[in-house]
Amino acid sequence: MNPRAPGKDTVLIYYTNQVKSLVCYSTSQVKLNCWNCKQPLLDKPPFFCMSCKVVQPPEEGTCYFKIMDCDYTFTLDTHKLQQRYLQLQRSLHPDNFSQKSVKEQEYSESQSALVNKAYNTLLKPLSRGLYMLRLEGMHIEEGTESGADSEFLFELLAINEALDEAWTPEEANKIGRDTKEKLAELTKHIDAALCKGELQAAKALLVQMKYYANIEEKVKEKLSRFM
Amino acid sequence: MAATVANKCLSPLAFLIRRLSAPEFITQCCYHEKVVDHYENPRNVGSLDKRSKNVGTGLVGAPACGDVMKLQIEVDDQGKIVDARFKTFGCGSAIASSSLATEWVKGKSVDEALMIKNTDIAKELSLPPVKLHCSMLAEDAIKAALADYRLKQQDDQQEAVRASK
């Protein structure tokens, strides 16, 4: 019998928001135990053992949203993210472990680094969106874009040129404001696309966001030179 | 404009220089002197009249890094590329690649220019593997400019045929 042949056993998978969010929450089914006292670890993800209070090594591949205890959504609450970041670093920072064993120092270092990475990835909409795409198995290829998007590229060229030729902070500020507006608009569209599970559309919008984020950076740089 | 672009590109470089005490950074991160030369003194920066029928304009973007590159060529009646200009908003390697590309296409025929390969550009500039896509962007910009020029010439011929009828 051909095991690939569709039959009674075929499982239908419905791609809804519910299923999508499993990307982030289905990873750790294995029960972990504390490396020090061997008691089961109840927190998810476990930073410390509840029994002996000793720091734990980070779990490979833990979803950043889970680490930062945030909902798996593109429009996450950045205030909550920042709070959680400070809270985690207060307890995990290697400075707190200078009197502890080498192993604990090592674990706190890697936990703290992972928290930094998770925080920085989720903080900005662009890296957050790209990370969400990556969880869905998609990434933006290193190719060239032309032809089809020529109108968009001409628009970008015009903005870049205008910024280059801006002689006053006011001119640069105006471009900065327009770019911020554009980014806010893109954020809305990306959220809608991701909620509907339209990954290709979300990807195309994230590419646009990358170009505009570059312009935003250049505006900041230009403004700092006027100071 | 070149100066501002070059400035942007040199700032990460300045950061690297501070870290160059670790020898592995020299081979991994440092730009080759040819790249530095091209973005300190970029050749052929600017624009040609994109409405002119002798000018082909190529505009390309790199989705992964958000770079934008415009490359234009001017072709004479003998089909020889007599002028080329570029404007690139991106990293140092992208600027150097497009600057070199404008140097190389000048004096070539349209067919000869089509033969320029990104690997040649990457080799000339000693681009590291992570920057190879910058040379690809330059090759694609040349191709796009040549295609635009050819399209204009075709349209021109068709118009001439229509007019003579």
XYZ file of C-alpha atoms in Angstrom:
392
model
C 0.000 0.000 0.000
C 1.225 3.403 -0.877
C 1.513 5.290 2.365
C 1.252 8.565 0.491
C -2.095 7.771 -1.078
C -4.824 9.915 0.383
C -7.320 7.823 2.255
C -9.380 7.736 5.367
C -6.389 8.621 7.469
C -5.724 11.893 5.689
C -5.711 14.667 8.223
C -7.231 17.868 7.035
C -5.368 20.933 8.143
C -7.284 24.153 8.299
C -5.082 27.192 8.218
C -6.747 29.506 10.641
C -5.298 31.943 13.116
C -5.581 29.257 15.744
C -3.312 26.898 13.858
C -0.926 29.663 12.924
C -0.350 30.584 16.519
C 0.722 27.014 17.227
C 3.923 27.873 15.385
C 4.985 29.528 18.564
C 3.461 27.383 21.253
C 3.872 23.799 20.216
C 7.646 23.479 20.469
C 8.351 22.223 23.953
C 6.298 19.169 24.798
C 9.193 17.529 26.585
C 9.182 17.740 30.373
C 12.420 19.259 31.596
C 14.148 18.797 34.885
C 16.454 21.095 36.791
C 20.118 20.350 36.053
C 20.948 20.999 39.707
C 18.241 19.418 41.919
C 16.535 17.256 39.225
C 13.084 18.561 40.144
C 10.708 19.079 37.187
C 10.698 22.603 35.739
C 7.212 24.051 35.670
C 7.736 27.489 34.121
C 7.618 27.803 30.363
C 10.210 28.719 29.318
C 12.066 27.889 32.543
C 14.586 30.554 33.536
C 14.949 29.365 37.130
C 14.139 26.194 39.047
C 11.182 26.713 41.360
C 12.671 24.390 43.975
C 16.351 25.290 44.247
C 16.110 28.741 42.544
C 19.093 28.001 40.314
C 19.345 29.488 36.810
C 18.631 27.067 33.935
C 20.267 26.795 30.510
C 18.205 28.261 27.647
C 16.094 25.836 25.698
C 17.147 25.577 22.065
C 14.703 27.135 19.598
C 12.347 28.689 22.117
C 10.057 31.129 20.372
C 10.909 34.785 21.083
C 7.264 35.618 21.721
C 7.218 32.959 24.418
C 10.456 34.173 25.995
C 9.070 37.686 26.152
C 5.643 36.436 27.281
C 3.897 38.352 24.491
C 0.920 37.391 22.366
C 1.869 35.971 18.998
C 0.738 38.970 16.996
C 2.356 41.570 14.757
C 0.819 44.429 16.740
C 2.308 43.384 20.038
C 2.282 45.645 23.039
C 5.789 47.165 23.027
C 5.269 48.672 26.476
C 4.623 45.218 27.893
C 7.619 43.927 25.915
C 9.887 46.538 27.501
C 8.571 45.784 30.997
C 9.172 42.104 30.531
C 12.657 42.779 29.156
C 13.662 44.817 32.201
C 12.141 42.263 34.547
C 14.013 39.377 32.900
C 17.338 41.178 32.729
C 17.073 42.199 36.376
C 17.089 38.530 37.349
C 19.196 37.046 34.524
C 21.979 39.590 34.066
C 25.454 38.009 34.503
C 26.363 40.718 37.026
C 24.071 38.942 39.511
C 26.040 35.741 39.162
C 29.617 36.834 39.764
C 29.625 34.995 43.123
C 27.981 31.849 41.707
C 29.397 28.707 40.091
C 30.982 28.794 36.619
C 28.052 26.829 35.244
C 25.529 29.319 36.575
C 27.571 32.211 35.208
C 27.605 30.545 31.828
C 23.839 29.904 31.843
C 23.017 33.435 32.928
C 25.216 34.776 30.142
C 23.492 32.726 27.455
C 20.015 33.392 28.878
C 20.699 37.097 29.064
C 22.040 37.145 25.491
C 18.983 35.251 24.259
C 16.646 37.690 26.003
C 18.509 40.587 24.349
C 18.118 38.954 20.974
C 14.436 38.191 21.482
C 13.774 41.728 22.712
C 15.596 43.437 19.842
C 13.932 41.201 17.262
C 10.422 41.864 18.546
C 10.861 45.568 19.305
C 10.891 46.917 15.726
C 7.990 46.068 13.396
C 10.341 45.198 10.514
C 12.448 42.614 12.363
C 9.338 41.351 14.171
C 7.532 40.796 10.874
C 10.543 39.124 9.277
C 10.852 36.863 12.320
C 7.175 35.886 12.060
C 7.682 35.061 8.385
C 10.703 32.960 9.299
C 8.636 30.998 11.815
C 6.279 30.241 8.928
C 9.226 29.017 6.880
C 9.621 32.079 4.650
C 12.459 34.527 4.171
C 13.352 37.349 1.824
C 15.771 36.191 -0.826
C 18.875 38.068 -1.873
C 17.626 38.714 -5.371
C 17.118 41.784 -7.503
C 13.852 43.545 -7.932
C 13.076 45.430 -11.100
C 10.513 45.724 -13.846
C 7.274 44.887 -12.078
C 7.973 47.256 -9.220
C 9.525 50.051 -11.250
C 6.943 52.581 -10.089
C 7.704 51.799 -6.474
C 11.455 51.942 -7.117
C 11.147 55.328 -8.855
C 9.245 56.634 -5.867
C 11.996 55.430 -3.543
C 14.689 56.927 -5.756
C 12.859 60.262 -5.677
C 12.657 60.227 -1.867
C 16.331 59.286 -1.562
C 17.328 62.075 -3.948
C 15.166 64.605 -2.137
C 16.773 63.637 1.158
C 20.224 63.928 -0.362
C 19.471 67.412 -1.617
C 17.807 68.551 1.599
C 19.731 71.579 2.861
C 17.756 72.391 5.988
C 16.614 70.312 8.972
C 13.024 71.270 8.071
C 13.308 69.614 4.674
C 14.799 66.467 6.193
C 12.144 66.485 8.929
C 9.388 66.664 6.346
C 10.774 63.552 4.631
C 11.078 61.891 8.036
C 7.422 62.600 8.826
C 6.245 61.296 5.458
C 8.321 58.155 5.922
C 6.905 57.566 9.413
C 3.386 57.880 8.004
C 4.215 55.407 5.278
C 5.669 52.969 7.823
C 2.575 53.254 10.022
C 0.388 52.534 7.013
C 2.525 49.527 6.070
C 2.350 48.224 9.656
C -1.438 48.226 9.425
C -1.428 46.379 6.111
C 1.135 43.823 7.301
C -0.922 43.104 10.407
C -4.034 42.578 8.290
C -2.163 40.267 5.907
C -0.651 38.196 8.724
C -4.008 37.906 10.497
C -5.561 36.568 7.307
C -2.633 34.194 6.813
C -1.718 35.877 3.516
C 2.005 35.252 3.822
C 3.013 36.268 0.296
C 1.267 39.597 0.675
C 2.874 40.097 4.082
C 6.267 39.337 2.584
C 5.824 41.871 -0.239
C 4.785 44.525 2.292
C 7.741 43.734 4.554
C 10.079 44.259 1.604
C 8.552 47.713 1.105
C 8.997 48.314 4.815
C 12.698 47.477 4.531
C 13.211 50.207 1.913
C 11.334 52.777 3.983
C 13.132 51.754 7.178
C 16.415 52.463 5.347
C 15.168 55.937 4.461
C 14.144 56.506 8.077
C 17.694 55.646 9.168
C 19.162 58.020 6.592
C 16.889 60.823 7.786
C 18.140 60.328 11.357
C 21.719 60.399 10.158
C 21.133 63.515 8.093
C 19.462 65.277 11.020
C 22.337 64.398 13.332
C 24.711 66.091 10.894
C 22.693 69.334 11.128
C 23.231 69.416 14.903
C 25.546 63.212 -3.146
C 28.372 60.778 -3.486
C 30.005 62.243 -0.439
C 26.946 61.698 1.727
C 26.530 58.166 0.489
C 30.200 57.476 1.054
C 29.914 58.925 4.526
C 27.105 56.591 5.377
C 29.143 53.683 4.230
C 32.248 54.704 6.066
C 30.568 54.978 9.424
C 30.285 51.200 9.896
C 33.842 51.020 8.625
C 35.037 53.404 11.306
C 33.424 51.121 13.836
C 35.293 48.184 12.364
C 38.613 49.921 12.366
C 38.329 50.285 16.120
C 37.947 46.544 16.354
C 40.702 45.673 13.965
C 43.015 44.652 16.767
C 41.463 41.208 16.376
C 43.202 39.860 13.252
C 40.228 37.819 11.966
C 38.268 41.014 11.396
C 40.719 42.132 8.750
C 39.985 39.212 6.497
C 36.285 38.969 7.346
C 34.971 42.496 7.424
C 37.342 45.040 5.992
C 36.508 46.527 2.624
C 39.083 46.031 -0.083
C 41.000 49.166 -1.019
C 39.392 49.193 -4.483
C 35.960 49.372 -2.882
C 37.109 52.190 -0.614
C 38.557 54.016 -3.615
C 35.302 53.724 -5.562
C 33.170 55.096 -2.783
C 35.538 57.818 -1.808
C 35.848 58.872 -5.464
C 32.818 57.432 -7.190
C 33.029 57.617 -10.986
C 30.167 58.881 -13.106
C 27.721 59.819 -10.383
C 24.671 61.613 -11.697
C 21.795 61.397 -14.124
C 21.176 61.479 -17.836
C 17.934 62.635 -19.439
C 15.745 59.582 -19.058
C 13.310 60.864 -21.715
C 15.986 60.924 -24.416
C 15.646 58.052 -26.871
C 19.408 57.466 -26.789
C 19.377 56.943 -23.045
C 18.526 53.664 -21.353
C 17.621 53.708 -17.664
C 17.902 50.726 -15.352
C 16.409 50.912 -11.891
C 16.779 47.959 -9.557
C 16.360 47.248 -5.882
C 17.576 44.607 -3.469
C 14.679 43.468 -1.264
C 16.911 41.842 1.355
C 18.959 44.950 2.126
C 16.747 47.753 0.795
C 19.368 49.186 -1.568
C 18.258 51.125 -4.639
C 20.455 51.463 -7.735
C 19.902 53.541 -10.876
C 22.216 53.087 -13.842
C 21.880 54.961 -17.133
C 23.652 54.601 -20.456
C 23.809 56.901 -23.472
C 24.282 55.222 -26.833
C 25.434 56.970 -30.030
C 24.135 56.288 -33.559
C 26.772 53.591 -34.086
C 25.410 51.644 -31.129
C 28.350 52.470 -28.896
C 27.876 53.413 -25.248
C 29.375 56.895 -24.978
C 28.314 57.846 -21.465
C 27.074 56.184 -18.292
C 25.874 57.491 -14.932
C 24.697 55.981 -11.701
C 23.038 56.840 -8.445
C 23.097 54.239 -5.723
C 21.541 54.462 -2.288
C 23.017 51.594 -0.369
C 26.151 50.105 1.109
C 29.742 50.696 0.042
C 29.960 47.544 -2.024
C 26.819 48.461 -3.966
C 28.207 51.923 -4.700
C 31.576 50.529 -5.752
C 29.922 47.875 -7.947
C 27.793 50.402 -9.800
C 30.646 52.888 -10.080
C 32.836 50.206 -11.642
C 29.965 49.098 -13.885
C 29.652 52.600 -15.389
C 33.401 52.621 -16.069
C 33.251 49.258 -17.795
C 30.239 49.876 -20.049
C 31.658 53.097 -21.488
C 33.104 52.524 -24.964
C 31.443 49.129 -25.316
C 28.680 48.214 -27.771
C 25.290 47.238 -26.373
C 26.037 43.560 -27.051
C 29.448 43.745 -25.409
C 27.995 45.432 -22.335
C 25.559 42.547 -21.976
C 28.536 40.257 -21.446
C 29.595 41.943 -18.205
C 29.140 39.436 -15.410
C 28.662 40.061 -11.730
C 31.477 37.623 -11.035
C 33.892 39.891 -12.935
C 32.786 42.893 -10.892
C 33.075 40.918 -7.639
C 36.534 39.696 -8.619
C 37.804 43.156 -9.564
C 36.581 44.581 -6.226
C 37.525 41.479 -4.197
C 34.024 41.390 -2.718
C 33.526 38.885 0.094
C 30.787 36.232 -0.352
C 28.279 38.152 1.798
C 28.572 41.114 -0.594
C 28.239 39.202 -3.854
C 24.609 40.297 -4.169
C 25.833 43.886 -4.573
C 27.666 42.938 -7.765
C 24.566 41.054 -8.938
C 22.574 44.209 -8.425
C 25.054 46.079 -10.648
C 24.825 43.443 -13.387
C 21.048 43.559 -13.252
C 21.144 47.354 -13.410
C 23.251 47.208 -16.610
C 20.856 44.647 -18.133
C 17.835 46.738 -17.181
C 19.388 49.873 -18.716
C 20.234 48.041 -21.950
C 16.726 46.537 -22.115
C 15.182 49.978 -21.626
C 17.364 51.407 -24.403
C 16.440 48.588 -26.792
C 12.747 49.003 -26.040
C 12.983 52.707 -26.848
C 14.762 51.982 -30.134
C 12.105 49.427 -31.103
C 9.302 51.846 -30.341
C 11.150 54.450 -32.357
C 11.441 52.151 -35.361
C 7.790 51.189 -35.163
C 6.849 54.835 -35.082
C 9.005 55.501 -38.108
C 7.313 52.629 -39.953
C 3.875 53.956 -39.022
C 4.817 57.447 -40.136
C 6.042 56.230 -43.529
C 2.806 54.372 -44.270
